CSV table of C-alpha atoms and ligand atoms in Angstrom, one decimal:
chain,number,residue,atom,x,y,z
A,1,UNK,CA,8.5,-7.1,20.5
A,2,UNK,CA,5.9,-5.9,18.1
A,3,UNK,CA,6.1,-3.5,15.3
A,4,UNK,CA,3.6,-0.4,14.8
A,5,UNK,CA,3.2,1.4,11.7
A,6,UNK,CA,1.7,4.6,11.5
A,7,UNK,CA,0.4,6.0,8.2
A,8,UNK,CA,-0.1,9.1,6.7
A,9,UNK,CA,-3.2,10.4,8.5
A,10,UNK,CA,-2.1,8.9,11.4
A,11,UNK,CA,1.1,11.2,11.7
A,12,UNK,CA,-0.6,14.1,9.4
A,13,UNK,CA,-0.5,16.9,12.1
A,14,UNK,CA,0.8,17.5,15.6
A,15,UNK,CA,-2.6,16.4,17.4
A,16,UNK,CA,-2.1,13.1,15.3
A,17,UNK,CA,1.5,12.6,16.5
A,18,UNK,CA,0.5,13.5,19.8
A,19,UNK,CA,-2.0,10.5,19.4
A,20,UNK,CA,0.3,8.3,18.2
A,21,UNK,CA,2.9,9.0,21.2
A,22,UNK,CA,0.4,8.0,23.4
A,23,UNK,CA,-0.5,4.8,21.4
A,24,UNK,CA,3.1,4.0,21.7
A,25,UNK,CA,3.4,4.7,25.5
A,26,UNK,CA,0.5,2.3,26.0
A,27,UNK,CA,2.8,-0.6,24.6
A,28,UNK,CA,5.8,0.2,26.1
A,29,UNK,CA,6.7,-3.0,28.0
A,30,UNK,CA,6.2,-5.2,24.7
A,31,UNK,CA,9.1,-3.2,22.9
A,32,UNK,CA,7.6,-1.6,20.1
A,33,UNK,CA,9.5,-0.9,17.0
A,34,UNK,CA,7.6,2.1,15.4
A,35,UNK,CA,7.3,2.6,11.4
A,36,UNK,CA,6.3,5.6,10.1
A,37,UNK,CA,4.8,7.1,6.4
A,38,UNK,CA,5.0,10.5,5.4
A,39,UNK,CA,2.6,13.1,6.9
A,40,UNK,CA,-0.5,12.6,4.8
A,41,UNK,CA,-0.5,13.9,1.2
A,42,UNK,CA,3.3,14.5,1.5
A,43,UNK,CA,4.5,11.8,-1.0
A,44,UNK,CA,1.8,13.3,-3.7
A,45,UNK,CA,3.1,16.8,-3.4
A,46,UNK,CA,6.9,15.5,-3.5
A,47,UNK,CA,6.0,13.7,-6.7
A,48,UNK,CA,4.3,16.8,-8.1
A,49,UNK,CA,7.7,18.7,-7.2
A,50,UNK,CA,9.7,16.4,-9.0
A,51,UNK,CA,7.1,16.6,-11.9
A,52,UNK,CA,7.5,20.3,-12.0
A,53,UNK,CA,11.0,20.5,-11.8
A,54,UNK,CA,11.5,17.9,-14.6
A,55,UNK,CA,9.5,19.5,-17.1
A,56,UNK,CA,11.2,23.2,-16.4
A,57,UNK,CA,8.8,24.7,-13.8
A,58,UNK,CA,11.4,25.3,-11.4
A,59,UNK,CA,9.6,27.9,-9.7
A,60,UNK,CA,6.6,26.1,-9.4
A,61,UNK,CA,8.5,23.1,-7.8
A,62,UNK,CA,10.2,25.4,-5.2
A,63,UNK,CA,7.0,27.1,-4.2
A,64,UNK,CA,5.2,23.5,-3.5
A,65,UNK,CA,8.5,22.9,-1.4
A,66,UNK,CA,7.8,25.9,0.5
A,67,UNK,CA,4.5,25.0,1.5
A,68,UNK,CA,5.8,21.7,2.5
A,69,UNK,CA,8.7,23.0,4.6
A,70,UNK,CA,6.1,25.2,6.4
A,71,UNK,CA,3.9,22.6,7.4
A,72,UNK,CA,6.9,20.3,8.8
A,73,UNK,CA,8.1,23.6,10.7
A,74,UNK,CA,4.9,24.6,12.2
A,75,UNK,CA,4.1,21.1,13.1
A,76,UNK,CA,7.5,20.3,14.7
A,77,UNK,CA,6.9,23.8,16.4
A,78,UNK,CA,3.7,22.9,17.9
A,79,UNK,CA,5.0,19.7,19.0
A,80,UNK,CA,8.1,20.4,20.3
A,81,UNK,CA,7.9,23.9,21.6
A,82,UNK,CA,10.1,26.8,21.0
A,83,UNK,CA,13.1,25.4,23.2
A,84,UNK,CA,13.5,22.4,21.5
A,85,UNK,CA,12.3,23.2,18.3
A,86,UNK,CA,15.3,25.8,17.6
A,87,UNK,CA,17.6,23.3,18.1
A,88,UNK,CA,16.1,20.5,16.0
A,89,UNK,CA,15.2,23.4,13.3
A,90,UNK,CA,18.6,23.3,11.6
A,91,UNK,CA,18.2,19.6,11.2
A,92,UNK,CA,14.9,20.0,9.3
A,93,UNK,CA,16.7,23.2,7.3
A,94,UNK,CA,19.3,20.8,6.1
A,95,UNK,CA,17.0,18.2,4.9
A,96,UNK,CA,14.8,21.0,3.0
A,97,UNK,CA,18.3,22.5,1.6
A,98,UNK,CA,18.9,19.0,0.2
A,99,UNK,CA,15.6,18.5,-1.3
A,100,UNK,CA,15.5,22.1,-3.0
A,101,UNK,CA,19.1,21.5,-4.2
A,102,UNK,CA,17.8,18.3,-5.7
A,103,UNK,CA,14.8,20.1,-7.0
A,104,UNK,CA,17.1,22.6,-8.8
A,105,UNK,CA,19.2,19.8,-10.2
A,106,UNK,CA,16.3,17.9,-12.1
A,107,UNK,CA,15.0,21.3,-13.2
A,108,UNK,CA,18.5,22.0,-14.8
A,109,UNK,CA,18.8,18.4,-16.5
A,110,UNK,CA,15.0,18.8,-17.3
A,111,UNK,CA,14.3,15.2,-16.5
A,112,UNK,CA,12.9,13.2,-13.9
A,113,UNK,CA,14.0,9.6,-13.9
A,114,UNK,CA,12.7,6.9,-11.4
A,115,UNK,CA,16.0,6.9,-9.5
A,116,UNK,CA,15.6,10.8,-8.8
A,117,UNK,CA,11.9,10.1,-8.4
A,118,UNK,CA,12.9,8.1,-5.4
A,119,UNK,CA,15.1,10.4,-3.9
A,120,UNK,CA,12.5,13.1,-3.9
A,121,UNK,CA,9.9,10.9,-2.5
A,122,UNK,CA,12.1,9.4,0.3
A,123,UNK,CA,12.1,13.1,1.8
A,124,UNK,CA,8.5,12.5,3.1
A,125,UNK,CA,9.4,9.6,5.2
A,126,UNK,CA,12.9,11.0,6.2
A,127,UNK,CA,11.5,14.2,7.8
A,128,UNK,CA,8.5,12.2,9.5
A,129,UNK,CA,10.8,9.9,11.0
A,130,UNK,CA,12.9,12.9,12.5
A,131,UNK,CA,9.8,14.7,13.7
A,132,UNK,CA,8.4,11.8,15.3
A,133,UNK,CA,11.3,11.0,16.8
A,134,UNK,CA,11.7,14.3,18.4
A,135,UNK,CA,7.9,14.4,19.4
A,136,UNK,CA,8.1,11.0,21.0
A,137,UNK,CA,11.7,12.0,23.1
A,138,UNK,CA,9.5,15.1,24.0
A,139,UNK,CA,7.0,12.8,25.6
A,140,UNK,CA,9.2,10.7,27.6
A,141,UNK,CA,9.4,7.6,25.2
A,142,UNK,CA,13.2,6.8,24.8
A,143,UNK,CA,13.0,7.2,20.8
A,144,UNK,CA,16.0,6.5,18.5
A,145,UNK,CA,15.8,7.4,15.0
A,146,UNK,CA,16.8,4.5,12.4
A,147,UNK,CA,17.4,5.3,8.8
A,148,UNK,CA,15.5,2.9,6.9
A,149,UNK,CA,18.0,3.1,4.0
A,150,UNK,CA,20.6,1.3,6.1
A,151,UNK,CA,18.5,-1.3,6.9
A,152,UNK,CA,16.0,-2.2,4.1
A,153,UNK,CA,18.3,-3.0,1.1
A,154,UNK,CA,16.6,-3.8,-1.8
A,155,UNK,CA,17.3,-4.1,-5.9
A,156,UNK,CA,17.5,-1.2,-8.2
A,157,UNK,CA,14.0,-1.5,-9.8
A,158,UNK,CA,13.5,2.3,-8.8
A,159,UNK,CA,9.8,3.4,-7.7
A,160,UNK,CA,8.9,-0.4,-6.9
A,161,UNK,CA,11.9,-1.7,-5.5
A,162,UNK,CA,12.2,-5.4,-4.1
A,163,UNK,CA,13.9,-6.0,-1.2
A,164,UNK,CA,16.5,-8.6,-0.8
A,165,UNK,CA,15.9,-10.5,2.4
A,166,UNK,CA,19.1,-12.4,2.8
A,167,UNK,CA,20.6,-8.7,3.3
A,168,UNK,CA,17.7,-6.8,4.5
A,169,UNK,CA,17.1,-9.3,7.6
A,170,UNK,CA,20.6,-9.3,9.1
A,171,UNK,CA,21.0,-5.6,9.0
A,172,UNK,CA,17.5,-5.0,10.6
A,173,UNK,CA,18.5,-7.7,13.3
A,174,UNK,CA,22.1,-5.9,14.0
A,175,UNK,CA,20.6,-2.4,14.0
A,176,UNK,CA,17.4,-3.0,16.1
A,177,UNK,CA,18.3,-5.9,18.7
A,178,UNK,CA,20.6,-4.0,20.4
A,179,UNK,CA,18.3,-1.1,20.5
A,180,UNK,CA,15.6,-3.0,22.1
A,181,UNK,CA,18.0,-4.6,24.7
A,182,UNK,CA,18.5,-1.0,25.7
A,183,UNK,CA,15.1,-0.3,25.9
A,184,UNK,CA,14.8,2.3,23.3
A,185,UNK,CA,12.1,2.6,20.7
A,186,UNK,CA,13.6,2.7,17.2
A,187,UNK,CA,11.5,4.9,14.7
A,188,UNK,CA,12.2,4.2,11.2
A,189,UNK,CA,10.5,5.7,7.9
A,190,UNK,CA,8.7,3.2,6.1
A,191,UNK,CA,8.7,2.8,2.0
A,192,UNK,CA,12.1,3.8,1.5
A,193,UNK,CA,15.4,1.8,1.1
A,194,UNK,CA,18.6,1.6,-0.8
A,195,UNK,CA,20.4,-0.6,-3.1
A,196,UNK,CA,23.7,-2.3,-1.7
A,197,UNK,CA,25.7,0.7,-3.1
A,198,UNK,CA,23.4,3.0,-1.0
A,199,UNK,CA,21.3,4.5,-3.7
A,200,UNK,CA,18.1,5.5,-2.1
A,201,UNK,CA,14.7,3.5,-3.5
A,202,UNK,CA,11.3,3.1,-2.8
A,203,UNK,CA,9.2,0.0,-2.2
A,204,UNK,CA,6.1,1.1,-4.6
A,205,UNK,CA,3.3,3.6,-3.3
A,206,UNK,CA,1.4,2.5,0.1
A,207,UNK,CA,4.7,0.5,0.7
A,208,UNK,CA,5.1,1.6,4.6
A,209,UNK,CA,2.7,-1.3,5.6
A,210,UNK,CA,5.0,-3.7,3.6
A,211,UNK,CA,8.3,-1.9,5.4
A,212,UNK,CA,6.5,-2.7,8.6
A,213,UNK,CA,6.0,-6.5,7.7
A,214,UNK,CA,9.6,-6.9,6.8
A,215,UNK,CA,10.6,-5.6,10.0
A,216,UNK,CA,8.2,-8.0,12.0
A,217,UNK,CA,9.5,-10.7,10.3
A,218,UNK,CA,13.1,-10.1,10.6
A,219,UNK,CA,12.8,-9.8,14.3
A,220,UNK,CA,9.9,-12.2,15.2
A,221,UNK,CA,7.9,-9.8,16.0
A,222,UNK,CA,4.6,-11.2,18.3
A,223,UNK,CA,2.4,-8.9,16.2
A,224,UNK,CA,2.1,-6.2,13.7
A,225,UNK,CA,0.2,-3.3,14.1
A,226,UNK,CA,-0.9,-1.3,11.4
A,227,UNK,CA,-2.6,2.0,12.6
A,228,UNK,CA,-4.6,3.9,10.3
A,229,UNK,CA,-7.8,6.4,9.7
A,230,UNK,CA,-10.5,3.7,9.7
A,231,UNK,CA,-11.6,1.0,12.4
A,232,UNK,CA,-9.8,-1.8,10.2
A,233,UNK,CA,-10.6,-3.8,7.5
A,234,UNK,CA,-14.1,-3.3,6.3
A,235,UNK,CA,-16.8,-5.1,4.2
A,236,UNK,CA,-15.8,-2.8,1.6
A,237,UNK,CA,-14.2,0.5,1.0
A,238,UNK,CA,-15.8,2.9,3.8
A,239,UNK,CA,-15.6,5.8,1.2
A,240,UNK,CA,-17.6,3.9,-1.3
A,241,UNK,CA,-20.2,2.7,1.0
A,242,UNK,CA,-21.3,4.4,4.5
A,243,UNK,CA,-22.8,0.8,5.4
A,244,UNK,CA,-19.3,-0.9,5.4
A,245,UNK,CA,-18.8,-2.9,8.6
A,246,UNK,CA,-15.6,-3.8,10.4
A,247,UNK,CA,-14.4,-7.6,10.1
A,248,UNK,CA,-13.0,-8.6,13.6
A,249,UNK,CA,-11.2,-11.2,12.2
A,250,UNK,CA,-9.9,-12.6,8.9
A,251,UNK,CA,-7.3,-15.1,7.3
A,252,UNK,CA,-4.2,-14.2,5.6
A,253,UNK,CA,-5.3,-15.6,2.6
A,254,UNK,CA,-8.4,-13.4,2.5
A,255,UNK,CA,-7.2,-10.4,3.5
A,256,UNK,CA,-4.0,-10.8,0.9
A,257,UNK,CA,-6.6,-11.3,-2.1
A,258,UNK,CA,-8.6,-7.9,-0.7
A,259,UNK,CA,-5.4,-5.7,-0.6
A,260,UNK,CA,-4.4,-7.4,-4.1
A,261,UNK,CA,-7.7,-6.2,-5.4
A,262,UNK,CA,-8.0,-2.9,-4.3
A,263,UNK,CA,-8.3,-2.3,-0.4
A,264,UNK,CA,-5.7,0.2,-0.3
A,265,UNK,CA,-5.7,0.0,3.5
A,266,UNK,CA,-3.2,-2.9,3.1
A,267,UNK,CA,-0.3,-2.5,0.7
A,268,UNK,CA,-0.8,-5.6,-1.2
A,269,UNK,CA,3.0,-7.0,-0.3
A,270,UNK,CA,2.1,-6.7,3.4
A,271,UNK,CA,1.0,-10.1,4.4
A,272,UNK,CA,3.9,-12.2,2.7
A,273,UNK,CA,6.3,-11.9,5.5
A,274,UNK,CA,4.1,-12.3,7.8
A,275,UNK,CA,2.6,-15.5,6.7
A,276,UNK,CA,6.2,-16.7,6.3
A,277,UNK,CA,6.8,-16.1,10.1
A,278,UNK,CA,2.9,-16.4,11.3
A,279,UNK,CA,2.7,-13.5,12.6
A,280,UNK,CA,-0.8,-11.9,13.3
A,281,UNK,CA,-1.5,-8.6,11.8
A,282,UNK,CA,-3.7,-5.9,13.4
A,283,UNK,CA,-5.5,-2.8,11.4
A,284,UNK,CA,-6.1,-0.2,14.1
A,285,UNK,CA,-7.6,3.0,14.0
A,286,UNK,CA,-5.3,6.0,15.6
A,287,UNK,CA,-8.1,8.1,16.3
A,288,UNK,CA,-10.1,5.4,17.8
A,289,UNK,CA,-7.5,3.5,19.3
A,290,UNK,CA,-10.0,1.6,21.8
A,291,UNK,CA,-11.5,-0.2,19.0
A,292,UNK,CA,-10.2,-3.4,18.8
A,293,UNK,CA,-9.4,-3.4,14.9
A,294,UNK,CA,-9.4,-6.4,12.4
A,295,UNK,CA,-6.9,-9.4,13.5
A,296,UNK,CA,-5.7,-11.1,10.5
A,297,UNK,CA,-4.2,-14.5,11.2
A,298,UNK,CA,-3.5,-17.8,9.5
A,299,UNK,CA,-6.9,-19.6,10.2
A,300,UNK,CA,-9.8,-17.4,10.3
A,301,UNK,CA,-12.8,-18.8,12.4
A,302,UNK,CA,-15.8,-20.3,10.6
A,303,UNK,CA,-18.2,-17.8,9.1
A,304,UNK,CA,-21.8,-17.9,8.2
A,305,UNK,CA,-21.7,-15.6,5.6
A,306,UNK,CA,-20.5,-16.3,2.1
A,307,UNK,CA,-18.3,-13.4,1.7
A,308,UNK,CA,-15.9,-11.2,4.3
A,309,UNK,CA,-15.4,-7.8,1.9
A,310,UNK,CA,-15.8,-6.6,-1.6
A,311,UNK,CA,-12.8,-5.0,-2.7
A,312,UNK,CA,-12.5,-2.9,-6.3
A,313,UNK,CA,-9.3,-2.0,-8.2
A,314,UNK,CA,-9.8,0.7,-10.7
A,315,UNK,CA,-7.8,2.0,-13.7
A,316,UNK,CA,-7.6,-1.2,-15.2
A,317,UNK,CA,-7.4,-1.7,-19.1
A,318,UNK,CA,-8.5,-5.0,-21.0
A,319,UNK,CA,-6.7,-6.4,-23.7
A,320,UNK,CA,-8.2,-8.3,-25.9
A,321,UNK,CA,-5.9,-10.6,-28.3
A,322,UNK,CA,-7.8,-12.3,-31.0
A,323,UNK,CA,-5.8,-15.0,-32.9
A,324,UNK,CA,-5.3,-14.2,-36.8
A,325,UNK,CA,-3.0,-16.6,-38.5
A,326,UNK,CA,-2.4,-18.8,-35.5
A,327,UNK,CA,-5.8,-20.0,-35.4
A,328,UNK,CA,-6.1,-23.8,-33.7
A,329,UNK,CA,-1.8,-23.5,-33.3
A,330,UNK,CA,-0.5,-24.5,-29.8
A,331,UNK,CA,1.5,-22.3,-28.3
A,332,UNK,CA,-0.9,-18.9,-28.8
A,333,UNK,CA,-1.3,-18.3,-25.2
A,334,UNK,CA,2.9,-19.1,-24.3
A,335,UNK,CA,3.5,-16.4,-27.4
A,336,UNK,CA,0.7,-13.9,-25.5
A,337,UNK,CA,2.5,-14.5,-22.0
A,338,UNK,CA,5.8,-14.0,-23.3
A,339,UNK,CA,5.0,-10.9,-24.8
A,340,UNK,CA,3.6,-9.9,-21.5
A,341,UNK,CA,6.2,-10.7,-19.9
A,342,UNK,CA,8.8,-9.1,-22.0
A,343,UNK,CA,7.0,-5.8,-21.3
A,344,UNK,CA,6.9,-6.4,-17.8
A,345,UNK,CA,3.0,-6.2,-17.4
A,346,UNK,CA,1.7,-8.3,-14.7
A,347,UNK,CA,-1.8,-9.5,-15.5
A,348,UNK,CA,-4.7,-10.0,-13.2
A,349,UNK,CA,-7.5,-11.5,-14.8
A,350,UNK,CA,-7.7,-13.9,-17.9
A,351,UNK,CA,-10.5,-15.3,-19.9
A,352,UNK,CA,-10.0,-17.5,-22.8
A,353,UNK,CA,-12.4,-18.9,-26.0
A,354,UNK,CA,-11.3,-20.6,-28.7
A,355,UNK,CA,-9.6,-17.8,-30.8
A,356,UNK,CA,-9.6,-15.0,-28.3
A,357,UNK,CA,-7.6,-14.2,-24.8
A,358,UNK,CA,-8.8,-11.2,-22.9
A,359,UNK,CA,-6.4,-10.0,-20.1
A,360,UNK,CA,-6.5,-7.1,-17.4
A,361,UNK,CA,-3.3,-5.1,-16.9
A,362,UNK,CA,-3.3,-2.5,-14.3
A,363,UNK,CA,-0.8,-0.1,-15.7
A,364,UNK,CA,-1.1,1.6,-18.9
A,365,UNK,CA,2.9,2.7,-20.0
A,366,UNK,CA,3.7,-0.7,-21.3
A,367,UNK,CA,0.1,-1.2,-23.4
A,368,UNK,CA,0.9,0.5,-26.9
A,369,UNK,CA,4.4,-1.0,-26.9
A,370,UNK,CA,2.8,-4.2,-25.9
A,371,UNK,CA,0.3,-4.1,-28.4
A,372,UNK,CA,2.6,-3.6,-31.1
A,373,UNK,CA,4.5,-6.5,-30.3
A,374,UNK,CA,1.2,-8.8,-30.1
A,375,UNK,CA,0.1,-7.5,-33.3
A,376,UNK,CA,2.8,-9.7,-34.9
A,377,UNK,CA,0.4,-13.1,-33.6
A,378,UNK,CA,-2.9,-11.5,-33.4
A,379,UNK,CA,-5.2,-8.7,-33.7
A,380,UNK,CA,-5.2,-6.4,-30.5
A,381,UNK,CA,-7.6,-4.4,-29.0
A,382,UNK,CA,-7.4,-2.6,-25.7
A,383,UNK,CA,-9.9,-1.0,-23.7
A,384,UNK,CA,-9.5,1.4,-20.7
A,385,UNK,CA,-11.3,3.0,-17.8
A,386,UNK,CA,-12.2,-0.7,-16.4
A,387,UNK,CA,-12.4,-1.9,-12.9
A,388,UNK,CA,-12.1,-5.1,-11.2
A,389,UNK,CA,-14.7,-5.9,-8.6
A,390,UNK,CA,-13.5,-8.6,-6.2
A,391,UNK,CA,-15.7,-10.3,-3.8
A,392,UNK,CA,-13.6,-12.6,-1.0
A,393,UNK,CA,-14.3,-15.5,1.1
A,394,UNK,CA,-13.3,-18.9,2.0
A,395,UNK,CA,-16.7,-19.8,2.1
A,396,UNK,CA,-17.2,-19.2,-1.6
A,397,UNK,CA,-15.6,-23.0,-1.6
A,398,UNK,CA,-18.6,-25.2,-1.6
A,399,UNK,CA,-21.2,-22.6,-1.5
A,400,UNK,CA,-23.6,-23.7,-4.5
A,401,UNK,CA,-25.6,-20.6,-6.6
A,402,UNK,CA,-23.1,-18.0,-5.3
A,403,UNK,CA,-22.4,-16.7,-8.8
A,404,UNK,CA,-26.2,-16.5,-9.6
A,405,UNK,CA,-26.6,-14.4,-6.6
A,406,UNK,CA,-23.9,-12.0,-7.4
A,407,UNK,CA,-25.3,-11.5,-10.8
A,408,UNK,CA,-28.6,-11.2,-10.0
A,409,UNK,CA,-27.9,-8.7,-7.2
A,410,UNK,CA,-25.7,-6.8,-10.0
A,411,UNK,CA,-28.8,-6.4,-12.0
A,412,UNK,CA,-28.3,-4.5,-15.2
A,413,UNK,CA,-24.8,-3.7,-14.7
A,414,UNK,CA,-22.7,-4.6,-17.7
A,415,UNK,CA,-20.0,-7.2,-17.0
A,416,UNK,CA,-17.0,-8.0,-18.9
A,417,UNK,CA,-15.1,-10.6,-17.7
A,418,UNK,CA,-15.6,-13.1,-14.8
A,419,UNK,CA,-13.4,-15.4,-13.2
A,420,UNK,CA,-13.4,-17.3,-10.1
A,421,UNK,CA,-9.8,-17.4,-8.7
A,422,UNK,CA,-7.7,-20.6,-8.6
A,423,UNK,CA,-7.5,-19.8,-4.9
A,424,UNK,CA,-11.6,-20.4,-4.8
A,425,UNK,CA,-11.7,-17.9,-2.2
A,426,UNK,CA,-12.4,-14.9,-4.8
A,427,UNK,CA,-15.0,-14.2,-7.1
A,428,UNK,CA,-14.0,-11.3,-9.6
A,429,UNK,CA,-15.1,-9.6,-12.7
A,430,UNK,CA,-14.5,-6.6,-14.6
A,431,UNK,CA,-17.1,-3.7,-15.1
A,432,UNK,CA,-17.0,-0.1,-16.2
A,433,UNK,CA,-14.8,2.0,-13.7
A,434,UNK,CA,-18.0,4.2,-13.7
A,435,UNK,CA,-20.4,1.3,-12.4
A,436,UNK,CA,-18.1,0.6,-9.3
A,437,UNK,CA,-19.8,2.5,-6.8
A,438,UNK,CA,-23.5,1.3,-7.7
A,439,UNK,CA,-22.2,-2.3,-8.2
A,440,UNK,CA,-20.4,-2.1,-4.9
A,441,UNK,CA,-23.5,-0.7,-3.2
A,442,UNK,CA,-25.7,-3.4,-4.5
A,443,UNK,CA,-23.2,-6.1,-3.7
A,444,UNK,CA,-23.0,-4.8,-0.1
A,445,UNK,CA,-26.7,-4.5,0.3
A,446,UNK,CA,-27.3,-8.0,-0.9
A,447,UNK,CA,-24.9,-9.9,0.9
A,448,UNK,CA,-24.0,-7.8,4.0
A,449,UNK,CA,-27.1,-6.8,5.7
A,450,UNK,CA,-27.3,-9.9,8.0
A,451,UNK,CA,-23.7,-10.7,9.4
A,452,UNK,CA,-22.2,-13.1,11.5
A,453,UNK,CA,-21.6,-11.7,15.0
A,454,UNK,CA,-18.7,-13.8,15.3
A,455,UNK,CA,-16.9,-12.0,12.4
A,456,UNK,CA,-18.1,-8.7,12.0
A,457,UNK,CA,-19.0,-6.1,14.5
B,1,LIG,P1,-2.5,4.8,5.8
B,1,LIG,O1,-2.0,6.6,5.1
B,1,LIG,O2,-2.7,4.7,7.4
B,1,LIG,O3,-1.6,4.1,5.1
B,1,LIG,P2,-4.6,4.5,3.7
B,1,LIG,O4,-4.9,5.6,3.1
B,1,LIG,O5,-3.2,3.8,2.9
B,1,LIG,O6,-4.0,4.6,5.1
B,1,LIG,O7,-5.4,3.3,3.9
B,1,LIG,C1,-6.8,3.4,4.6
B,1,LIG,C2,-7.9,3.7,3.7
B,1,LIG,O8,-8.1,2.6,2.9
B,1,LIG,C3,-9.2,4.2,4.4
B,1,LIG,O9,-9.2,5.3,4.8
B,1,LIG,C4,-10.4,3.4,3.1
B,1,LIG,O10,-10.7,4.9,2.7
B,1,LIG,C5,-9.2,2.9,2.4
B,1,LIG,N1,-10.0,1.5,2.2
B,1,LIG,C6,-10.4,0.8,1.0
B,1,LIG,N2,-10.5,-0.5,1.1
B,1,LIG,C7,-10.7,-0.9,2.4
B,1,LIG,C8,-11.4,-1.7,3.3
B,1,LIG,N3,-12.0,-2.8,2.9
B,1,LIG,N4,-11.2,-1.4,4.6
B,1,LIG,C9,-10.8,-0.3,5.1
B,1,LIG,N5,-10.2,0.6,4.6
B,1,LIG,C10,-10.2,0.7,3.3
B,2,LIG,N1,4.2,7.7,1.9
B,2,LIG,C1,4.2,6.5,0.9
B,2,LIG,C2,3.0,7.0,0.2
B,2,LIG,O1,2.1,7.8,0.0
B,2,LIG,C3,4.0,5.0,1.5
B,2,LIG,C4,3.0,5.1,2.9
B,2,LIG,O2,2.2,6.1,3.0
B,2,LIG,O3,2.9,3.8,2.8
B,2,LIG,O4,2.8,6.1,-0.9
B,3,LIG,MG1,-1.6,3.0,3.4
């Protein structure tokens, strides 16, 4: 069997869902399980509704809900024709009534908690999976709707819940295998799950890719296909650099590093389940299904270029910690990392000198409390609006003079921190957020003009 995940843009409209149906039809003999995202932009709009309701703007929340309702009704109507849509309408209506009820409740309480946020956000995938199932059925695919919340069981860390594989895997197998035996095509919303007690959770923004990989690993899929709006993983974000080229094949390790450092095309956690079961992952374009996309596998073929791609992650803050009273004392780093741990702040890049440590974090919420905590042992400064730029490629190992070439290409762009990851397949540095487009363009033209045709298209 195989898993086919369709992202927001791949189910954004009746035309997109129609294309997705054709793509699934072409794979029926391989027994697909389909995972879908919410329609494009819907998760953002649901979040906005929740925030409006939480801040007392009930009518604004309900107004936005009405436009979202209309978009779903119109899409379903266009896909199904009046006959089937009339029967199905009540089902969608019940979902939207429940959403509005929830928004009224949030407005009454005047607070949007992480738990309620997950409940609000879950409507995107609940709705899209229902519409896609109906549309597939109307096009002759024996589609069967699976509620992700019965299968993907997570902890209760709302808005970034962690799947519990020991429960999730058997649930997925028990649910999906009988359906596949009957040649049905399961359709499940990505991104959402539930706690053991049945409380709705989400696995983090962009998490439908991760859901697809979880399903693929649980069912020992032959492959996991991530259908999106670009031809595959590219040498850099095509939105940043129009010269970006498609990477034909890349290793798990390289792709994971790119996803982690900002290549939004894959959610950073996606590859972990695939790596564990050694399942190839393909990134494909639902608007251009003939294109071969990108194949992500355990060992990529050798490549004559130093790098496979450039990723950039914005909204980074640098925290500078300067030893005050503890100068020279051992245990300083431990004390710093303990503080980051207490405030659940993940650190991406670290550089140290004898008396100071600089660290980058990607979430600003915890910083004021963290800084207050660290102030007990050191002087702390922090500076936002930074970005991590990361060049990835297995050939960095053993290519000499590579750093010099990178920093020459960057020219006068000010670099704040530099790190060559312990994995030895990335070269990472921190710059001002505003410099990202120029930095990426300069690096792209320096390193991606003469490409190995075996690896790049
Ligand atoms: P989906 O809704 O299908 O999950 P996303 O918007 O999450 O799609 O991811 C696809 C987008 O990722 C692309 O449109 C592109 O702008 C962005 N992107 C960033 N870096 C890369 C990259 N290296 N290769 C391809 N796309 C990238
Ligand atoms: N709909 C969710 C989001 O927008 C999950 C996803 O699309 O992968 O974050
Ligand atoms: Mg995505």
